[in-house]
PDB file of C-alpha atoms in Angstrom:
ATOM      1  CA  UNK L   1     -14.700  51.321  28.235  1.00  0.00           C
ATOM      2  CA  UNK L   2     -11.584  50.532  30.243  1.00  0.00           C
ATOM      3  CA  UNK L   3     -10.209  48.259  27.538  1.00  0.00           C
ATOM      4  CA  UNK L   4      -8.988  51.046  25.253  1.00  0.00           C
ATOM      5  CA  UNK L   5      -6.038  52.593  27.047  1.00  0.00           C
ATOM      6  CA  UNK L   6      -3.364  50.107  28.026  1.00  0.00           C
ATOM      7  CA  UNK L   7      -4.251  47.195  25.756  1.00  0.00           C
ATOM      8  CA  UNK L   8      -3.834  49.133  22.518  1.00  0.00           C
ATOM      9  CA  UNK L   9      -0.246  50.143  23.224  1.00  0.00           C
ATOM     10  CA  UNK L  10       1.165  46.756  24.123  1.00  0.00           C
ATOM     11  CA  UNK L  11       3.061  45.506  27.147  1.00  0.00           C
ATOM     12  CA  UNK L  12       5.102  48.662  27.676  1.00  0.00           C
ATOM     13  CA  UNK L  13       2.039  50.889  27.685  1.00  0.00           C
ATOM     14  CA  UNK L  14       0.224  48.530  30.028  1.00  0.00           C
ATOM     15  CA  UNK L  15       3.166  48.525  32.454  1.00  0.00           C
ATOM     16  CA  UNK L  16       3.292  52.327  32.338  1.00  0.00           C
ATOM     17  CA  UNK L  17      -0.429  52.596  33.095  1.00  0.00           C
ATOM     18  CA  UNK L  18      -0.068  50.020  35.902  1.00  0.00           C
ATOM     19  CA  UNK L  19       2.674  52.142  37.515  1.00  0.00           C
ATOM     20  CA  UNK L  20       0.535  55.258  37.253  1.00  0.00           C
ATOM     21  CA  UNK L  21      -2.430  53.409  38.768  1.00  0.00           C
ATOM     22  CA  UNK L  22      -0.279  52.133  41.635  1.00  0.00           C
ATOM     23  CA  UNK L  23       1.030  55.638  42.260  1.00  0.00           C
ATOM     24  CA  UNK L  24      -2.557  56.924  42.413  1.00  0.00           C
ATOM     25  CA  UNK L  25      -3.520  54.070  44.746  1.00  0.00           C
ATOM     26  CA  UNK L  26      -6.205  52.500  42.541  1.00  0.00           C
ATOM     27  CA  UNK L  27      -6.508  49.332  40.480  1.00  0.00           C
ATOM     28  CA  UNK L  28      -5.536  49.317  36.822  1.00  0.00           C
ATOM     29  CA  UNK L  29      -9.143  48.840  35.673  1.00  0.00           C
ATOM     30  CA  UNK L  30     -10.350  51.721  37.812  1.00  0.00           C
ATOM     31  CA  UNK L  31      -7.458  53.903  36.582  1.00  0.00           C
ATOM     32  CA  UNK L  32      -8.291  53.203  32.929  1.00  0.00           C
ATOM     33  CA  UNK L  33     -11.983  53.867  33.554  1.00  0.00           C
ATOM     34  CA  UNK L  34     -11.175  57.221  35.156  1.00  0.00           C
ATOM     35  CA  UNK L  35      -8.791  58.050  32.319  1.00  0.00           C
ATOM     36  CA  UNK L  36     -11.461  57.313  29.703  1.00  0.00           C
ATOM     37  CA  UNK L  37     -14.021  59.350  31.654  1.00  0.00           C
ATOM     38  CA  UNK L  38     -11.663  62.335  31.786  1.00  0.00           C
ATOM     39  CA  UNK L  39     -10.976  61.989  28.073  1.00  0.00           C
ATOM     40  CA  UNK L  40     -14.684  62.045  27.192  1.00  0.00           C
ATOM     41  CA  UNK L  41     -15.350  65.042  29.455  1.00  0.00           C
ATOM     42  CA  UNK L  42     -12.497  67.003  27.894  1.00  0.00           C
ATOM     43  CA  UNK L  43     -13.610  66.063  24.381  1.00  0.00           C
ATOM     44  CA  UNK L  44     -17.131  67.267  25.140  1.00  0.00           C
ATOM     45  CA  UNK L  45     -16.063  70.591  26.644  1.00  0.00           C
ATOM     46  CA  UNK L  46     -13.281  71.612  24.246  1.00  0.00           C
ATOM     47  CA  UNK L  47     -15.378  71.681  21.105  1.00  0.00           C
ATOM     48  CA  UNK L  48     -14.729  74.972  19.264  1.00  0.00           C
ATOM     49  CA  UNK L  49     -17.512  76.993  17.721  1.00  0.00           C
ATOM     50  CA  UNK L  50     -17.617  76.338  13.939  1.00  0.00           C
ATOM     51  CA  UNK L  51     -18.416  79.981  13.173  1.00  0.00           C
ATOM     52  CA  UNK L  52     -15.356  81.145  15.083  1.00  0.00           C
ATOM     53  CA  UNK L  53     -13.233  78.625  13.200  1.00  0.00           C
ATOM     54  CA  UNK L  54     -14.556  79.933   9.857  1.00  0.00           C
ATOM     55  CA  UNK L  55     -13.778  83.514  10.865  1.00  0.00           C
ATOM     56  CA  UNK L  56     -10.252  82.555  11.911  1.00  0.00           C
ATOM     57  CA  UNK L  57      -9.688  80.693   8.640  1.00  0.00           C
ATOM     58  CA  UNK L  58     -10.958  83.655   6.628  1.00  0.00           C
ATOM     59  CA  UNK L  59      -8.738  86.043   8.556  1.00  0.00           C
ATOM     60  CA  UNK L  60      -5.757  83.749   8.015  1.00  0.00           C
ATOM     61  CA  UNK L  61      -6.372  83.655   4.246  1.00  0.00           C
ATOM     62  CA  UNK L  62      -6.721  87.442   4.151  1.00  0.00           C
ATOM     63  CA  UNK L  63      -3.432  87.930   5.984  1.00  0.00           C
ATOM     64  CA  UNK L  64      -1.690  85.430   3.696  1.00  0.00           C
ATOM     65  CA  UNK L  65      -2.845  87.388   0.666  1.00  0.00           C
ATOM     66  CA  UNK L  66      -1.810  90.680   2.249  1.00  0.00           C
ATOM     67  CA  UNK L  67       1.732  89.425   2.809  1.00  0.00           C
ATOM     68  CA  UNK L  68       2.233  88.215  -0.768  1.00  0.00           C
ATOM     69  CA  UNK L  69       4.308  90.429  -3.015  1.00  0.00           C
ATOM     70  CA  UNK L  70       2.465  92.361  -5.685  1.00  0.00           C
TER      71      UNK L  70
END
């Protein structure tokens, strides 16, 4: 899974990730693996509740209608 980060962005992105890996004191492959792992953990934990999203959307529509002129 470490092939996604630096290779997609080109040489500049790969150099940037290599500098960040060197600053952290790990190899580039290990850095990209950790980065992908963090990304999957965040994606799994930050999933909003669909019911809450529907309520917010309904409230937003109601407020939009309330602010329209008669």
